[in-house]
Amino acid sequence: MTRTLFLMGLFFSSSTFATKACPTLKVDQGIGIVSAQCPIGEGLWSKKPSPQGGAFWVQCGILDNLPSAAFRQRIEKHIANNADWVLKPEENGFRCLLGPYQAFNDAVAIRDKIRQEPVTSDAFIRQIDYPEKSSSQSTKAQHSTKKPKQTLSKGATVRKLDPVVGLWTPKPKGNDARYSIHQRDWWRATYLDAKKACTQSGKRLASESAIRRAVSRQGAREQFPTTIPYWLNSGNVYDIKLDMAFVAISDTLTLNVLCE
């Protein structure tokens, strides 16, 4: 009985938290637009959900503008209720989100469905931080007199990101390897450094489909340097000029970096 009440309380708290923290500010084309401050947690990808975490979002992409009719059709045929679909404003467009779902299995089911569509083939799950945990951590931080421990090694601070056609590129620092074009410095990094930089910024290395979509947009190709390939989240390499992904001969190559 106690366990049942606890689970009910957890469900209610997460649901209430998501509703209060992400109110719909307006509805456009039948889709709710939530606050830019709406908490969406971090991507799970291959990680297991945290038992202390909250509800789950399914990220269905980054859009430059409001979704087209074709995109809407691809999404709506897989969801039972359009209220489960919201758009979160970003610096240069919108983040497409489905949820929040209280059960991880429900999020997995929706993710797997929309991954069948080419435009959302790289959909992934995010978990919202549990409010009580965040609150207690915040309270402890306010009352603590101890100096916080250094969690990042020297030189491993979070990098600033530059938006590039719905994706982001970490900015180079100091004597970092770089490639300059169109008045932008592109950071060149090894696979591990590239992956770490995206993760520390709450994102992940871009997938092949994400880069292809970005480059295929009208007038976008000129914004991407094509002399040096890009790391993919899979550890492979993508060459924009050849429109081809291939296995890297070494993960210590210094290549261009894009996050999504």
PDB file of C-alpha atoms in Angstrom:
ATOM      1  CA  MET A   1       0.000   0.000   0.000  1.00  0.00           C
ATOM      2  CA  THR A   2       2.809   2.394   0.932  1.00  0.00           C
ATOM      3  CA  ARG A   3       4.652   1.687  -2.322  1.00  0.00           C
ATOM      4  CA  THR A   4       1.440   2.281  -4.312  1.00  0.00           C
ATOM      5  CA  LEU A   5       0.916   5.646  -2.633  1.00  0.00           C
ATOM      6  CA  PHE A   6       4.534   6.591  -3.257  1.00  0.00           C
ATOM      7  CA  LEU A   7       4.276   5.780  -6.972  1.00  0.00           C
ATOM      8  CA  MET A   8       1.022   7.713  -7.230  1.00  0.00           C
ATOM      9  CA  GLY A   9       2.685  10.666  -5.530  1.00  0.00           C
ATOM     10  CA  LEU A  10       5.660  10.480  -7.878  1.00  0.00           C
ATOM     11  CA  PHE A  11       3.362  10.415 -10.915  1.00  0.00           C
ATOM     12  CA  PHE A  12       1.312  13.345  -9.649  1.00  0.00           C
ATOM     13  CA  SER A  13       4.344  15.436  -8.722  1.00  0.00           C
ATOM     14  CA  SER A  14       6.041  14.924 -12.077  1.00  0.00           C
ATOM     15  CA  SER A  15       2.837  15.643 -13.990  1.00  0.00           C
ATOM     16  CA  THR A  16       2.089  18.760 -11.949  1.00  0.00           C
ATOM     17  CA  PHE A  17       5.661  19.955 -12.296  1.00  0.00           C
ATOM     18  CA  ALA A  18       5.622  19.551 -16.086  1.00  0.00           C
ATOM     19  CA  THR A  19       2.267  21.360 -16.383  1.00  0.00           C
ATOM     20  CA  LYS A  20       3.240  24.282 -14.147  1.00  0.00           C
ATOM     21  CA  ALA A  21       6.750  24.664 -15.518  1.00  0.00           C
ATOM     22  CA  CYS A  22       5.673  24.405 -19.169  1.00  0.00           C
ATOM     23  CA  PRO A  23       2.366  26.250 -19.572  1.00  0.00           C
ATOM     24  CA  THR A  24       1.175  26.766 -23.133  1.00  0.00           C
ATOM     25  CA  LEU A  25       1.731  30.419 -23.949  1.00  0.00           C
ATOM     26  CA  LYS A  26      -0.162  30.305 -27.231  1.00  0.00           C
ATOM     27  CA  VAL A  27      -1.402  27.867 -29.860  1.00  0.00           C
ATOM     28  CA  ASP A  28      -0.249  28.192 -33.455  1.00  0.00           C
ATOM     29  CA  GLN A  29      -1.570  25.882 -36.200  1.00  0.00           C
ATOM     30  CA  GLY A  30      -3.035  23.714 -33.441  1.00  0.00           C
ATOM     31  CA  ILE A  31       0.345  23.194 -31.729  1.00  0.00           C
ATOM     32  CA  GLY A  32       1.100  24.557 -28.260  1.00  0.00           C
ATOM     33  CA  ILE A  33       4.040  26.937 -27.921  1.00  0.00           C
ATOM     34  CA  VAL A  34       5.636  26.681 -24.462  1.00  0.00           C
ATOM     35  CA  SER A  35       8.040  28.967 -22.661  1.00  0.00           C
ATOM     36  CA  ALA A  36      11.693  29.061 -23.711  1.00  0.00           C
ATOM     37  CA  GLN A  37      12.437  28.278 -20.044  1.00  0.00           C
ATOM     38  CA  CYS A  38      10.447  25.031 -20.124  1.00  0.00           C
ATOM     39  CA  PRO A  39      12.652  22.359 -18.461  1.00  0.00           C
ATOM     40  CA  ILE A  40      13.338  19.487 -20.840  1.00  0.00           C
ATOM     41  CA  GLY A  41      16.150  17.741 -18.984  1.00  0.00           C
ATOM     42  CA  GLU A  42      18.978  15.947 -20.737  1.00  0.00           C
ATOM     43  CA  GLY A  43      19.040  13.426 -23.551  1.00  0.00           C
ATOM     44  CA  LEU A  44      19.235   9.797 -22.449  1.00  0.00           C
ATOM     45  CA  TRP A  45      20.363   8.234 -25.740  1.00  0.00           C
ATOM     46  CA  SER A  46      22.037   5.031 -24.523  1.00  0.00           C
ATOM     47  CA  LYS A  47      21.714   5.874 -20.811  1.00  0.00           C
ATOM     48  CA  LYS A  48      19.100   4.308 -18.547  1.00  0.00           C
ATOM     49  CA  PRO A  49      16.465   6.624 -17.035  1.00  0.00           C
ATOM     50  CA  SER A  50      17.207   7.837 -13.527  1.00  0.00           C
ATOM     51  CA  PRO A  51      14.833   6.443 -10.860  1.00  0.00           C
ATOM     52  CA  GLN A  52      15.055   9.849  -9.140  1.00  0.00           C
ATOM     53  CA  GLY A  53      14.184  11.669 -12.361  1.00  0.00           C
ATOM     54  CA  GLY A  54      10.867  12.971 -13.572  1.00  0.00           C
ATOM     55  CA  ALA A  55       8.802  12.642 -16.736  1.00  0.00           C
ATOM     56  CA  PHE A  56      10.112  12.127 -20.276  1.00  0.00           C
ATOM     57  CA  TRP A  57      10.070  14.155 -23.477  1.00  0.00           C
ATOM     58  CA  VAL A  58      10.660  12.780 -26.950  1.00  0.00           C
ATOM     59  CA  GLN A  59      12.613  15.320 -29.002  1.00  0.00           C
ATOM     60  CA  CYS A  60      11.403  15.188 -32.593  1.00  0.00           C
ATOM     61  CA  GLY A  61      13.798  17.700 -34.093  1.00  0.00           C
ATOM     62  CA  ILE A  62      14.968  21.296 -34.383  1.00  0.00           C
ATOM     63  CA  LEU A  63      12.936  23.417 -36.808  1.00  0.00           C
ATOM     64  CA  ASP A  64      13.852  26.746 -38.382  1.00  0.00           C
ATOM     65  CA  ASN A  65      10.172  27.728 -38.592  1.00  0.00           C
ATOM     66  CA  LEU A  66       6.756  26.429 -37.628  1.00  0.00           C
ATOM     67  CA  PRO A  67       6.290  22.892 -38.980  1.00  0.00           C
ATOM     68  CA  SER A  68       5.140  22.445 -42.550  1.00  0.00           C
ATOM     69  CA  ALA A  69       1.987  20.509 -43.417  1.00  0.00           C
ATOM     70  CA  ALA A  70       4.103  17.540 -44.519  1.00  0.00           C
ATOM     71  CA  PHE A  71       6.029  17.507 -41.230  1.00  0.00           C
ATOM     72  CA  ARG A  72       2.783  17.767 -39.242  1.00  0.00           C
ATOM     73  CA  GLN A  73       1.345  14.803 -41.101  1.00  0.00           C
ATOM     74  CA  ARG A  74       4.427  12.692 -40.312  1.00  0.00           C
ATOM     75  CA  ILE A  75       4.086  13.440 -36.596  1.00  0.00           C
ATOM     76  CA  GLU A  76       0.321  13.463 -36.115  1.00  0.00           C
ATOM     77  CA  LYS A  77      -0.298  10.015 -37.578  1.00  0.00           C
ATOM     78  CA  HIS A  78       1.718   8.529 -34.695  1.00  0.00           C
ATOM     79  CA  ILE A  79       0.223  10.404 -31.728  1.00  0.00           C
ATOM     80  CA  ALA A  80      -3.251   9.961 -30.293  1.00  0.00           C
ATOM     81  CA  ASN A  81      -3.551  13.476 -28.906  1.00  0.00           C
ATOM     82  CA  ASN A  82      -2.158  16.667 -30.430  1.00  0.00           C
ATOM     83  CA  ALA A  83      -1.884  18.093 -26.919  1.00  0.00           C
ATOM     84  CA  ASP A  84       1.165  15.825 -26.528  1.00  0.00           C
ATOM     85  CA  TRP A  85       3.005  17.885 -29.141  1.00  0.00           C
ATOM     86  CA  VAL A  86       4.588  21.232 -28.237  1.00  0.00           C
ATOM     87  CA  LEU A  87       7.190  23.585 -29.664  1.00  0.00           C
ATOM     88  CA  LYS A  88       9.807  25.230 -27.447  1.00  0.00           C
ATOM     89  CA  PRO A  89      11.249  28.493 -28.822  1.00  0.00           C
ATOM     90  CA  GLU A  90      14.988  28.426 -29.519  1.00  0.00           C
ATOM     91  CA  GLU A  91      17.351  31.166 -30.678  1.00  0.00           C
ATOM     92  CA  ASN A  92      16.764  30.410 -34.350  1.00  0.00           C
ATOM     93  CA  GLY A  93      13.562  28.403 -34.468  1.00  0.00           C
ATOM     94  CA  PHE A  94      11.752  25.797 -32.413  1.00  0.00           C
ATOM     95  CA  ARG A  95      12.535  22.550 -30.617  1.00  0.00           C
ATOM     96  CA  CYS A  96       9.936  19.880 -31.445  1.00  0.00           C
ATOM     97  CA  LEU A  97       8.854  17.896 -28.358  1.00  0.00           C
ATOM     98  CA  LEU A  98       6.322  15.168 -27.640  1.00  0.00           C
ATOM     99  CA  GLY A  99       5.143  14.584 -24.099  1.00  0.00           C
ATOM    100  CA  PRO A 100       5.835  14.786 -21.299  1.00  0.00           C
ATOM    101  CA  TYR A 101       5.236  11.070 -20.682  1.00  0.00           C
ATOM    102  CA  GLN A 102       5.187   9.746 -17.140  1.00  0.00           C
ATOM    103  CA  ALA A 103       6.314   6.227 -18.135  1.00  0.00           C
ATOM    104  CA  PHE A 104       9.621   5.607 -19.888  1.00  0.00           C
ATOM    105  CA  ASN A 105       8.041   2.786 -21.913  1.00  0.00           C
ATOM    106  CA  ASP A 106       5.444   5.199 -23.321  1.00  0.00           C
ATOM    107  CA  ALA A 107       8.214   7.551 -24.432  1.00  0.00           C
ATOM    108  CA  VAL A 108      10.114   4.660 -26.019  1.00  0.00           C
ATOM    109  CA  ALA A 109       7.015   3.569 -27.936  1.00  0.00           C
ATOM    110  CA  ILE A 110       6.463   7.065 -29.371  1.00  0.00           C
ATOM    111  CA  ARG A 111      10.146   7.523 -30.158  1.00  0.00           C
ATOM    112  CA  ASP A 112      10.270   4.238 -32.049  1.00  0.00           C
ATOM    113  CA  LYS A 113       7.163   5.164 -34.042  1.00  0.00           C
ATOM    114  CA  ILE A 114       8.387   8.550 -35.222  1.00  0.00           C
ATOM    115  CA  ARG A 115      11.845   7.181 -35.978  1.00  0.00           C
ATOM    116  CA  GLN A 116      10.158   5.358 -38.853  1.00  0.00           C
ATOM    117  CA  GLU A 117       9.779   8.745 -40.569  1.00  0.00           C
ATOM    118  CA  PRO A 118      12.816  10.124 -42.446  1.00  0.00           C
ATOM    119  CA  VAL A 119      12.339  13.630 -41.025  1.00  0.00           C
ATOM    120  CA  THR A 120      12.408  12.366 -37.415  1.00  0.00           C
ATOM    121  CA  SER A 121      14.710   9.355 -37.756  1.00  0.00           C
ATOM    122  CA  ASP A 122      17.077  10.732 -35.093  1.00  0.00           C
ATOM    123  CA  ALA A 123      14.396  11.343 -32.426  1.00  0.00           C
ATOM    124  CA  PHE A 124      15.549  10.673 -28.873  1.00  0.00           C
ATOM    125  CA  ILE A 125      14.298  10.723 -25.272  1.00  0.00           C
ATOM    126  CA  ARG A 126      15.016  13.369 -22.636  1.00  0.00           C
ATOM    127  CA  GLN A 127      14.290  13.051 -18.913  1.00  0.00           C
ATOM    128  CA  ILE A 128      13.118  16.010 -16.828  1.00  0.00           C
ATOM    129  CA  ASP A 129      14.935  16.533 -13.539  1.00  0.00           C
ATOM    130  CA  TYR A 130      12.682  15.575 -10.644  1.00  0.00           C
ATOM    131  CA  PRO A 131      11.530  18.832  -8.990  1.00  0.00           C
ATOM    132  CA  GLU A 132      11.987  17.707  -5.383  1.00  0.00           C
ATOM    133  CA  LYS A 133      15.536  16.618  -6.134  1.00  0.00           C
ATOM    134  CA  SER A 134      16.323  19.898  -7.880  1.00  0.00           C
ATOM    135  CA  SER A 135      14.715  21.875  -5.072  1.00  0.00           C
ATOM    136  CA  SER A 136      16.598  20.042  -2.328  1.00  0.00           C
ATOM    137  CA  GLN A 137      19.875  20.425  -4.187  1.00  0.00           C
ATOM    138  CA  SER A 138      19.197  24.134  -4.634  1.00  0.00           C
ATOM    139  CA  THR A 139      18.409  24.539  -0.913  1.00  0.00           C
ATOM    140  CA  LYS A 140      21.567  22.704   0.100  1.00  0.00           C
ATOM    141  CA  ALA A 141      23.626  24.862  -2.236  1.00  0.00           C
ATOM    142  CA  GLN A 142      22.181  28.047  -0.725  1.00  0.00           C
ATOM    143  CA  HIS A 143      22.942  27.003   2.870  1.00  0.00           C
ATOM    144  CA  SER A 144      26.263  25.311   2.262  1.00  0.00           C
ATOM    145  CA  THR A 145      29.362  27.188   3.379  1.00  0.00           C
ATOM    146  CA  LYS A 146      31.791  24.740   1.788  1.00  0.00           C
ATOM    147  CA  LYS A 147      33.549  25.687  -1.400  1.00  0.00           C
ATOM    148  CA  PRO A 148      32.083  23.600  -4.260  1.00  0.00           C
ATOM    149  CA  LYS A 149      34.381  21.000  -5.723  1.00  0.00           C
ATOM    150  CA  GLN A 150      35.829  21.572  -9.168  1.00  0.00           C
ATOM    151  CA  THR A 151      34.002  19.110 -11.423  1.00  0.00           C
ATOM    152  CA  LEU A 152      35.656  20.006 -14.708  1.00  0.00           C
ATOM    153  CA  SER A 153      39.348  19.825 -15.374  1.00  0.00           C
ATOM    154  CA  LYS A 154      41.219  22.936 -16.472  1.00  0.00           C
ATOM    155  CA  GLY A 155      40.348  23.782 -20.068  1.00  0.00           C
ATOM    156  CA  ALA A 156      37.169  21.652 -19.953  1.00  0.00           C
ATOM    157  CA  THR A 157      34.710  24.490 -19.309  1.00  0.00           C
ATOM    158  CA  VAL A 158      31.517  24.575 -21.343  1.00  0.00           C
ATOM    159  CA  ARG A 159      32.125  26.107 -24.751  1.00  0.00           C
ATOM    160  CA  LYS A 160      29.961  28.782 -26.288  1.00  0.00           C
ATOM    161  CA  LEU A 161      27.889  27.564 -29.220  1.00  0.00           C
ATOM    162  CA  ASP A 162      27.247  29.314 -32.519  1.00  0.00           C
ATOM    163  CA  PRO A 163      23.913  28.483 -34.233  1.00  0.00           C
ATOM    164  CA  VAL A 164      24.204  27.125 -37.774  1.00  0.00           C
ATOM    165  CA  VAL A 165      20.962  26.294 -39.625  1.00  0.00           C
ATOM    166  CA  GLY A 166      19.246  24.613 -36.662  1.00  0.00           C
ATOM    167  CA  LEU A 167      22.465  23.010 -35.414  1.00  0.00           C
ATOM    168  CA  TRP A 168      25.281  24.403 -33.246  1.00  0.00           C
ATOM    169  CA  THR A 169      29.058  24.501 -33.532  1.00  0.00           C
ATOM    170  CA  PRO A 170      31.242  24.893 -30.410  1.00  0.00           C
ATOM    171  CA  LYS A 171      33.522  27.912 -30.628  1.00  0.00           C
ATOM    172  CA  PRO A 172      37.321  27.447 -30.522  1.00  0.00           C
ATOM    173  CA  LYS A 173      39.345  28.872 -27.633  1.00  0.00           C
ATOM    174  CA  GLY A 174      42.952  29.936 -27.271  1.00  0.00           C
ATOM    175  CA  ASN A 175      45.274  27.880 -29.450  1.00  0.00           C
ATOM    176  CA  ASP A 176      42.620  25.351 -30.488  1.00  0.00           C
ATOM    177  CA  ALA A 177      42.853  23.918 -34.006  1.00  0.00           C
ATOM    178  CA  ARG A 178      40.401  25.811 -36.185  1.00  0.00           C
ATOM    179  CA  TYR A 179      39.260  26.462 -39.731  1.00  0.00           C
ATOM    180  CA  SER A 180      38.066  29.958 -40.674  1.00  0.00           C
ATOM    181  CA  ILE A 181      35.513  30.653 -43.388  1.00  0.00           C
ATOM    182  CA  HIS A 182      32.657  33.143 -43.891  1.00  0.00           C
ATOM    183  CA  GLN A 183      33.861  35.199 -40.883  1.00  0.00           C
ATOM    184  CA  ARG A 184      33.362  32.189 -38.573  1.00  0.00           C
ATOM    185  CA  ASP A 185      36.005  30.133 -36.802  1.00  0.00           C
ATOM    186  CA  TRP A 186      35.158  26.407 -36.869  1.00  0.00           C
ATOM    187  CA  TRP A 187      36.637  24.397 -34.032  1.00  0.00           C
ATOM    188  CA  ARG A 188      38.460  21.223 -35.055  1.00  0.00           C
ATOM    189  CA  ALA A 189      38.643  18.483 -32.445  1.00  0.00           C
ATOM    190  CA  THR A 190      39.174  14.781 -31.834  1.00  0.00           C
ATOM    191  CA  TYR A 191      36.087  12.588 -31.545  1.00  0.00           C
ATOM    192  CA  LEU A 192      36.234  12.368 -27.727  1.00  0.00           C
ATOM    193  CA  ASP A 193      36.715  16.129 -27.296  1.00  0.00           C
ATOM    194  CA  ALA A 194      33.934  16.863 -29.784  1.00  0.00           C
ATOM    195  CA  LYS A 195      31.518  14.498 -28.063  1.00  0.00           C
ATOM    196  CA  LYS A 196      32.394  15.904 -24.625  1.00  0.00           C
ATOM    197  CA  ALA A 197      31.891  19.509 -25.755  1.00  0.00           C
ATOM    198  CA  CYS A 198      28.395  18.772 -27.097  1.00  0.00           C
ATOM    199  CA  THR A 199      27.420  16.777 -24.000  1.00  0.00           C
ATOM    200  CA  GLN A 200      28.603  19.508 -21.612  1.00  0.00           C
ATOM    201  CA  SER A 201      26.364  21.950 -23.494  1.00  0.00           C
ATOM    202  CA  GLY A 202      23.321  19.686 -23.050  1.00  0.00           C
ATOM    203  CA  LYS A 203      23.398  18.445 -26.626  1.00  0.00           C
ATOM    204  CA  ARG A 204      24.999  15.630 -28.607  1.00  0.00           C
ATOM    205  CA  LEU A 205      27.178  15.268 -31.664  1.00  0.00           C
ATOM    206  CA  ALA A 206      25.042  15.645 -34.767  1.00  0.00           C
ATOM    207  CA  SER A 207      23.810  12.582 -36.636  1.00  0.00           C
ATOM    208  CA  GLU A 208      24.240  12.046 -40.364  1.00  0.00           C
ATOM    209  CA  SER A 209      20.544  12.687 -41.010  1.00  0.00           C
ATOM    210  CA  ALA A 210      20.624  15.956 -39.024  1.00  0.00           C
ATOM    211  CA  ILE A 211      23.565  17.330 -41.027  1.00  0.00           C
ATOM    212  CA  ARG A 212      22.049  16.211 -44.319  1.00  0.00           C
ATOM    213  CA  ARG A 213      18.759  17.944 -43.488  1.00  0.00           C
ATOM    214  CA  ALA A 214      20.542  21.150 -42.517  1.00  0.00           C
ATOM    215  CA  VAL A 215      22.741  21.238 -45.626  1.00  0.00           C
ATOM    216  CA  SER A 216      19.796  20.486 -47.929  1.00  0.00           C
ATOM    217  CA  ARG A 217      17.884  23.597 -46.866  1.00  0.00           C
ATOM    218  CA  GLN A 218      17.765  26.365 -49.430  1.00  0.00           C
ATOM    219  CA  GLY A 219      20.832  28.575 -49.254  1.00  0.00           C
ATOM    220  CA  ALA A 220      22.280  26.638 -46.314  1.00  0.00           C
ATOM    221  CA  ARG A 221      25.087  24.730 -48.000  1.00  0.00           C
ATOM    222  CA  GLU A 222      27.280  27.829 -48.290  1.00  0.00           C
ATOM    223  CA  GLN A 223      27.263  28.211 -44.503  1.00  0.00           C
ATOM    224  CA  PHE A 224      29.136  24.945 -43.959  1.00  0.00           C
ATOM    225  CA  PRO A 225      32.845  24.506 -44.746  1.00  0.00           C
ATOM    226  CA  THR A 226      33.381  21.486 -46.976  1.00  0.00           C
ATOM    227  CA  THR A 227      37.176  21.185 -46.974  1.00  0.00           C
ATOM    228  CA  ILE A 228      37.229  19.260 -43.677  1.00  0.00           C
ATOM    229  CA  PRO A 229      34.684  16.515 -42.758  1.00  0.00           C
ATOM    230  CA  TYR A 230      32.518  16.397 -39.617  1.00  0.00           C
ATOM    231  CA  TRP A 231      32.378  13.986 -36.697  1.00  0.00           C
ATOM    232  CA  LEU A 232      29.116  12.054 -36.295  1.00  0.00           C
ATOM    233  CA  ASN A 233      27.649  10.867 -33.018  1.00  0.00           C
ATOM    234  CA  SER A 234      28.245   7.284 -34.171  1.00  0.00           C
ATOM    235  CA  GLY A 235      31.996   7.892 -34.340  1.00  0.00           C
ATOM    236  CA  ASN A 236      31.973   7.876 -38.132  1.00  0.00           C
ATOM    237  CA  VAL A 237      32.807  10.850 -40.337  1.00  0.00           C
ATOM    238  CA  TYR A 238      30.567  12.755 -42.767  1.00  0.00           C
ATOM    239  CA  ASP A 239      31.891  14.572 -45.828  1.00  0.00           C
ATOM    240  CA  ILE A 240      29.488  17.276 -47.034  1.00  0.00           C
ATOM    241  CA  LYS A 241      31.163  17.648 -50.420  1.00  0.00           C
ATOM    242  CA  LEU A 242      30.864  13.905 -51.178  1.00  0.00           C
ATOM    243  CA  ASP A 243      27.559  13.556 -49.280  1.00  0.00           C
ATOM    244  CA  MET A 244      28.978  10.386 -47.759  1.00  0.00           C
ATOM    245  CA  ALA A 245      29.617   8.930 -44.307  1.00  0.00           C
ATOM    246  CA  PHE A 246      32.558   6.629 -43.741  1.00  0.00           C
ATOM    247  CA  VAL A 247      34.560   5.001 -40.954  1.00  0.00           C
ATOM    248  CA  ALA A 248      37.235   7.247 -39.464  1.00  0.00           C
ATOM    249  CA  ILE A 249      40.766   5.930 -39.825  1.00  0.00           C
ATOM    250  CA  SER A 250      41.484   7.309 -36.343  1.00  0.00           C
ATOM    251  CA  ASP A 251      39.453   9.000 -33.576  1.00  0.00           C
ATOM    252  CA  THR A 252      42.363  11.407 -32.985  1.00  0.00           C
ATOM    253  CA  LEU A 253      41.764  13.267 -36.245  1.00  0.00           C
ATOM    254  CA  THR A 254      40.850  16.926 -35.721  1.00  0.00           C
ATOM    255  CA  LEU A 255      37.622  17.437 -37.658  1.00  0.00           C
ATOM    256  CA  ASN A 256      34.742  19.915 -37.662  1.00  0.00           C
ATOM    257  CA  VAL A 257      32.130  19.676 -34.904  1.00  0.00           C
ATOM    258  CA  LEU A 258      28.345  20.139 -35.027  1.00  0.00           C
ATOM    259  CA  CYS A 259      25.960  19.536 -32.120  1.00  0.00           C
ATOM    260  CA  GLU A 260      22.204  18.966 -32.187  1.00  0.00           C
TER     261      GLU A 260
END
